[in-house]
Structures are given as structure tokens and as C-alpha cells.
Tab-separated table of C-alpha atoms in Angstrom:
chain	number	residue	atom	x	y	z
A	1	MET	CA	93.403	17.742	119.822
A	2	THR	CA	95.655	20.228	118.159
A	3	LEU	CA	94.503	22.810	115.645
A	4	THR	CA	96.115	20.807	112.829
A	5	ALA	CA	94.117	17.729	113.756
A	6	VAL	CA	90.888	19.754	113.818
A	7	ILE	CA	91.546	21.204	110.341
A	8	PHE	CA	92.514	17.751	109.069
A	9	THR	CA	89.262	16.257	110.387
A	10	LEU	CA	87.295	19.093	108.805
A	11	PHE	CA	88.804	18.403	105.369
A	12	ALA	CA	88.402	14.647	105.839
A	13	LEU	CA	84.688	15.130	106.516
A	14	LEU	CA	84.346	17.457	103.515
A	15	GLY	CA	85.989	14.805	101.321
A	16	LEU	CA	83.672	12.179	102.761
A	17	TRP	CA	80.688	14.372	101.930
A	18	GLY	CA	81.911	14.742	98.335
A	19	ALA	CA	82.383	10.979	97.986
A	20	LEU	CA	78.886	10.332	99.339
A	21	VAL	CA	77.461	12.870	96.876
A	22	VAL	CA	79.136	10.887	94.065
A	23	LEU	CA	77.527	7.737	95.400
A	24	PHE	CA	73.987	9.005	95.944
A	25	ALA	CA	73.306	12.046	93.740
A	26	LYS	CA	70.781	11.594	90.947
A	27	ARG	CA	71.862	14.339	88.560
A	28	PRO	CA	75.241	13.757	86.842
A	29	VAL	CA	76.346	17.373	87.312
A	30	TYR	CA	75.927	16.983	91.076
A	31	ASN	CA	78.022	13.810	90.923
A	32	ALA	CA	80.780	15.725	89.137
A	33	LEU	CA	80.614	18.520	91.740
A	34	GLY	CA	80.845	15.968	94.566
A	35	LEU	CA	83.931	14.581	92.855
A	36	LEU	CA	85.320	18.132	92.759
A	37	LEU	CA	84.699	18.566	96.505
A	38	ASN	CA	86.509	15.296	97.243
A	39	PHE	CA	89.487	16.250	95.068
A	40	VAL	CA	89.890	19.733	96.548
A	41	SER	CA	89.692	18.547	100.148
A	42	LEU	CA	92.199	15.777	99.357
A	43	ALA	CA	94.494	18.462	97.893
A	44	ALA	CA	94.297	20.353	101.202
A	45	ILE	CA	95.081	17.123	103.062
A	46	TYR	CA	98.096	16.518	100.782
A	47	ILE	CA	99.429	19.975	101.622
A	48	MET	CA	99.039	19.169	105.325
A	49	LEU	CA	100.873	15.863	104.788
A	50	ASN	CA	104.004	17.685	103.562
A	51	ALA	CA	103.259	17.164	99.860
A	52	PRO	CA	102.625	20.728	98.611
A	53	PHE	CA	103.639	19.981	95.021
A	54	LEU	CA	101.239	17.055	94.798
A	55	GLY	CA	98.500	19.179	96.345
A	56	VAL	CA	98.899	21.821	93.645
A	57	ILE	CA	99.117	19.182	90.896
A	58	GLN	CA	95.998	17.550	92.353
A	59	ILE	CA	94.094	20.818	91.980
A	60	ILE	CA	95.400	21.433	88.433
A	61	VAL	CA	95.039	17.919	87.012
A	62	TYR	CA	92.158	16.399	88.952
A	63	SER	CA	89.909	19.305	89.832
A	64	GLY	CA	90.968	21.317	86.803
A	65	ALA	CA	91.276	18.883	83.938
A	66	ILE	CA	89.421	15.730	84.917
A	67	VAL	CA	86.304	17.259	86.499
A	68	VAL	CA	85.975	19.727	83.607
A	69	PHE	CA	86.325	16.786	81.223
A	70	PHE	CA	83.512	14.955	83.020
A	71	LEU	CA	81.356	18.083	82.812
A	72	PHE	CA	82.119	18.386	79.073
A	73	VAL	CA	80.981	14.816	78.490
A	74	ILE	CA	77.836	15.305	80.596
A	75	MET	CA	76.971	18.334	78.470
A	76	ILE	CA	77.867	16.651	75.143
A	77	LEU	CA	75.661	13.667	76.001
A	78	ASN	CA	72.962	16.049	77.267
A	79	LEU	CA	72.289	14.033	80.420
A	80	ARG	CA	69.677	16.367	81.806
A	81	ASP	CA	67.205	13.991	83.404
A	82	PRO	CA	67.810	12.588	86.882
A	83	LEU	CA	69.283	9.095	86.729
A	84	SER	CA	67.786	6.104	88.449
A	85	ASP	CA	70.602	3.650	87.901
A	86	MET	CA	71.109	2.239	91.394
A	87	ASP	CA	71.457	-1.526	90.991
A	88	LEU	CA	69.804	-2.981	94.098
A	89	SER	CA	69.366	-6.512	92.801
A	90	PHE	CA	70.411	-9.642	94.707
A	91	LYS	CA	73.645	-9.832	92.718
A	92	GLY	CA	74.575	-6.325	93.803
A	93	LEU	CA	73.755	-7.021	97.441
A	94	VAL	CA	75.954	-10.140	97.474
A	95	ALA	CA	78.812	-8.104	95.987
A	96	PHE	CA	78.172	-5.399	98.610
A	97	VAL	CA	78.370	-7.841	101.530
A	98	LEU	CA	81.527	-9.485	100.156
A	99	MET	CA	83.213	-6.143	99.580
A	100	ILE	CA	82.332	-4.739	103.004
A	101	SER	CA	83.629	-7.887	104.707
A	102	LEU	CA	86.855	-7.747	102.680
A	103	LEU	CA	87.433	-4.093	103.534
A	104	SER	CA	86.629	-4.536	107.235
A	105	LEU	CA	89.071	-7.462	107.241
A	106	LEU	CA	91.675	-5.078	105.829
A	107	GLY	CA	90.839	-2.528	108.545
A	108	VAL	CA	91.194	-5.149	111.283
A	109	TYR	CA	94.477	-6.255	109.741
A	110	LEU	CA	95.780	-2.681	109.797
A	111	TYR	CA	94.769	-2.518	113.465
A	112	VAL	CA	96.434	-5.815	114.398
A	113	ILE	CA	99.821	-5.241	112.781
A	114	LYS	CA	101.780	-2.650	114.680
A	115	LEU	CA	101.859	0.355	112.366
A	116	PRO	CA	104.805	2.707	112.993
A	117	ALA	CA	103.990	5.881	114.907
A	118	TRP	CA	102.895	8.895	112.883
A	119	LYS	CA	105.566	11.376	111.862
A	120	LEU	CA	105.880	13.855	109.017
A	121	GLY	CA	108.459	12.962	106.388
A	122	PRO	CA	110.572	15.282	104.232
A	123	GLU	CA	108.733	18.026	102.376
A	124	GLY	CA	108.006	17.145	98.751
A	125	SER	CA	109.042	20.426	97.165
A	126	PRO	CA	109.082	20.594	93.334
A	127	GLY	CA	112.888	20.742	93.269
A	128	LYS	CA	113.427	17.625	95.353
A	129	LEU	CA	110.704	15.661	93.555
A	130	GLY	CA	112.089	16.674	90.162
A	131	GLU	CA	115.579	15.636	91.185
A	132	LEU	CA	114.298	12.238	92.296
A	133	LEU	CA	112.181	11.797	89.143
A	134	LEU	CA	114.948	12.717	86.710
A	135	ARG	CA	117.735	10.872	88.516
A	136	ASP	CA	116.520	7.718	90.277
A	137	TYR	CA	113.136	7.210	88.612
A	138	LEU	CA	113.902	8.327	85.062
A	139	ILE	CA	112.552	5.154	83.417
A	140	PRO	CA	109.085	5.254	85.087
A	141	PHE	CA	108.936	8.955	84.219
A	142	GLU	CA	109.699	8.318	80.536
A	143	LEU	CA	107.291	5.376	80.485
A	144	ALA	CA	104.558	7.662	81.821
A	145	SER	CA	105.234	10.142	79.016
A	146	ILE	CA	105.072	7.340	76.406
A	147	LEU	CA	101.796	6.205	77.988
A	148	LEU	CA	100.386	9.722	77.643
A	149	LEU	CA	101.457	9.838	73.978
A	150	VAL	CA	99.762	6.487	73.317
A	151	ALA	CA	96.636	7.757	75.091
A	152	ILE	CA	96.546	10.842	72.833
A	153	VAL	CA	96.809	8.686	69.682
A	154	ILE	CA	94.092	6.294	70.893
A	155	ALA	CA	91.798	9.191	71.799
A	156	VAL	CA	92.184	10.639	68.272
A	157	VAL	CA	91.501	7.229	66.683
A	158	LEU	CA	88.417	6.681	68.850
A	159	GLY	CA	87.137	10.142	67.973
A	160	LYS	CA	87.567	9.455	64.230
A	161	LYS	CA	85.673	6.170	64.525
A	162	GLY	CA	82.776	8.016	66.090
A	163	GLU	CA	82.731	10.475	63.187
A	164	GLU	CA	82.383	7.774	60.528
A	165	GLN	CA	79.117	6.375	61.868
B	1	MET	CA	96.265	7.198	119.552
B	2	ASN	CA	98.120	6.253	116.371
B	3	TYR	CA	97.396	8.773	113.642
B	4	THR	CA	98.889	6.512	110.965
B	5	TYR	CA	96.086	4.033	111.521
B	6	TRP	CA	93.335	6.634	111.286
B	7	ILE	CA	94.724	8.276	108.151
B	8	LEU	CA	95.044	4.901	106.436
B	9	MET	CA	91.493	4.073	107.541
B	10	LEU	CA	90.326	7.338	105.956
B	11	ALA	CA	91.978	6.273	102.684
B	12	LEU	CA	90.273	2.881	103.031
B	13	LEU	CA	86.917	4.599	103.581
B	14	TYR	CA	87.300	6.712	100.416
B	15	PHE	CA	88.360	3.610	98.505
B	16	SER	CA	85.333	1.642	99.676
B	17	ILE	CA	82.959	4.464	98.708
B	18	GLY	CA	84.558	4.505	95.245
B	19	ALA	CA	84.153	0.736	94.987
B	20	LEU	CA	80.514	1.067	96.059
B	21	VAL	CA	79.965	3.609	93.279
B	22	VAL	CA	81.402	1.133	90.752
B	23	LEU	CA	79.288	-1.698	92.178
B	24	PHE	CA	75.944	0.017	92.546
B	25	ARG	CA	75.696	2.673	89.877
B	26	ARG	CA	74.951	1.385	86.378
B	27	ASN	CA	75.744	4.578	84.472
B	28	THR	CA	79.164	4.245	82.838
B	29	LEU	CA	80.058	7.896	83.420
B	30	ILE	CA	79.437	7.644	87.151
B	31	MET	CA	81.296	4.345	87.356
B	32	LEU	CA	84.309	6.185	85.902
B	33	MET	CA	83.938	8.759	88.686
B	34	GLY	CA	84.069	5.890	91.179
B	35	LEU	CA	87.306	4.693	89.558
B	36	GLU	CA	88.754	8.168	90.017
B	37	LEU	CA	87.820	8.098	93.705
B	38	MET	CA	89.596	4.754	94.119
B	39	LEU	CA	92.774	5.922	92.350
B	40	ASN	CA	92.792	9.057	94.458
B	41	SER	CA	92.540	7.159	97.712
B	42	ALA	CA	95.436	4.934	96.588
B	43	ASN	CA	97.459	8.125	96.066
B	44	PHE	CA	96.446	9.283	99.532
B	45	ALA	CA	97.627	6.027	101.126
B	46	LEU	CA	100.936	6.199	99.226
B	47	ILE	CA	101.621	9.730	100.468
B	48	THR	CA	100.736	8.739	104.047
B	49	VAL	CA	103.047	5.735	104.035
B	50	GLY	CA	105.785	7.795	102.369
B	51	ASN	CA	105.583	10.267	105.258
B	52	VAL	CA	105.782	7.543	107.888
B	53	VAL	CA	108.721	5.822	106.195
B	54	GLY	CA	110.434	9.197	105.813
B	55	SER	CA	111.186	9.165	102.096
B	56	LEU	CA	109.889	10.995	99.030
B	57	GLU	CA	109.344	7.828	96.996
B	58	GLY	CA	105.666	7.646	97.912
B	59	GLN	CA	105.103	11.041	96.346
B	60	VAL	CA	106.980	10.016	93.172
B	61	PHE	CA	104.740	6.952	92.846
B	62	ALA	CA	101.696	9.164	93.406
B	63	LEU	CA	102.816	11.435	90.563
B	64	VAL	CA	103.119	8.486	88.165
B	65	ILE	CA	99.676	7.215	89.240
B	66	LEU	CA	98.307	10.699	88.554
B	67	ALA	CA	99.599	10.594	84.956
B	68	ILE	CA	98.077	7.132	84.491
B	69	ALA	CA	94.741	8.334	85.901
B	70	ALA	CA	94.690	11.243	83.447
B	71	ALA	CA	95.284	8.887	80.494
B	72	GLU	CA	92.705	6.428	81.802
B	73	VAL	CA	89.933	8.978	82.198
B	74	ALA	CA	90.572	10.455	78.728
B	75	LEU	CA	90.261	7.043	77.059
B	76	GLY	CA	87.361	5.974	79.269
B	77	LEU	CA	85.330	9.048	78.408
B	78	ALA	CA	86.113	8.656	74.660
B	79	ILE	CA	84.796	5.089	74.853
B	80	VAL	CA	81.702	6.231	76.765
B	81	ILE	CA	80.918	8.847	74.107
B	82	ASN	CA	81.288	6.262	71.324
B	83	LEU	CA	79.083	3.749	73.145
B	84	TYR	CA	76.482	6.417	73.795
B	85	ARG	CA	76.394	7.266	70.085
B	86	LEU	CA	76.018	3.553	69.278
B	87	LYS	CA	73.301	2.608	71.786
B	88	GLY	CA	71.730	5.903	72.824
B	89	SER	CA	72.278	5.129	76.495
B	90	ALA	CA	75.126	5.115	78.972
B	91	ASN	CA	73.790	2.197	81.010
B	92	ILE	CA	76.394	-0.546	81.247
B	93	ASP	CA	73.819	-3.370	81.072
B	94	GLU	CA	72.990	-2.331	77.498
B	95	PHE	CA	76.518	-3.017	76.308
B	96	ASN	CA	76.303	-6.789	76.032
B	97	SER	CA	77.449	-7.430	72.483
B	98	LEU	CA	80.926	-7.359	70.961
B	99	LYS	CA	79.493	-7.012	67.443
B	100	SER	CA	77.868	-3.734	66.519
B	101	ASP	CA	74.467	-4.581	65.100
């Protein structure tokens, strides 16, 4: 195993730990911190997969904005007590078995089809990505900006509705 | 050993943990965190496949997904706050009525 593979495995395990914390932690702040751990280790993995711009954006948007937003909401709602919201009913167990079988089927499928050998692609530097976004993928880019505008308006309207009650 | 397979399996593992969070936790806030995990693992798979194919398109798609995830979490959390004000709880089983009574 090369050094790169060792570092990759390390970050993969860290991300796995964060995801498991989100699944099992009882206090919402710990869940948010597990989410943060997952996001940061995925950002490191992105940088190793030749996507440095996406790695940086991952840290700014996900670990910066989204996790802080979750923490804001946890503190606004004052969720201080440990949660006991694990749904271990029969319904949940049936869904669990179905989902695990579906995902293992997907894993077996990925194993059976001959995936192409691993190689690193071109580096996603900001310049190249921006060129691609503003030349070939201009319409998805503009649609994303319209979506963000709509989201801002809806968030304001939802906030106003909460004020009236 | 084919690294492509193992990296895609890692993305699948993160996705399944996110789906398990959505299935098993009943708190709306934590279910939203599970959604974020799933979107993130989709991004991860897109970047992996983009590398193997040898083009930057995977990363462009991942950027657009990132914008959509940001909008989704903002609206989701606004709805959670409103529902919490209405019912005094964030448990999804409480939200069973379309009319506010």
C-alpha cells in the first residue's frame, strides 16, 4: 500500500466515524459535530481525488454554512435534553432489511460489472471549472442561481408566517 | 485490486448510513442531517466516476448538487422551526395533520 492509500483509508475511516456519530448520538449537538467530521474528511478525500476547488467549497459551504446553520437551529429550539427517537418498531425493521438487501444488491452489481481501472482525471482547478460552467453548462448554472433566489424568497415567507402566530 | 470499486463502495456505505439515519431517527432535524449525508455521498460518487472517465463534468455536476443542497437545507430548517413552534416537538410522528388545529 502506498502512502496515498494509507492517508485515504485514514480519512475514509474518519468520515465513517462521523457518519456513525450522526446515526447513534443522543445529543443533537454531537450529531451536528459528527456531520462536521464527515464533511471535513470528505473534503480531504476530494482534494486527494484531484478536485481541490470542490474540497475548498465543501469546507466553506458544508462545514461552514450548513453545520453552523444546524447548530443555530439546535440552539434556537433549545434541544438540550438527550433524544430517544430511535424507531425500532417492526415497520422500521422491515424497511431496514429491505434497504440493506437493496444496497448489497447494488454492491454485488458494482462487483459483477467490470468497472474501469482506477486513474486520476484532470485536476479541477477553479479556472477550468469556471470555464466549463460558464461556457458549456451555462443553463444549469443560471438555473441553480434562480433556485437559490427562490429559496431565499421562500425562507423569508416561511419566517414571516412563523412571526404571525 | 480495483480502487474504483472500493471508492464507490465507500460512497455506497456513506449513503446507506445516511439512509439509515432517515429511516431510524424520528427527529426531523436529525433526519435532515441524514439527507445531507446522502447528498454528500452522491457528490463523492460523481467525483470518483468523473476521475475514472477523465473529464471534469462530474465535478460540475457536484457543484450544482452542492447549490441545491444548500437551498434544500435552508428551506428544510425553516420548515422545522415553524413546525416546532406549532407543535412544540420536532418528532415527525406528531406531524400528522394538514390542517393546523
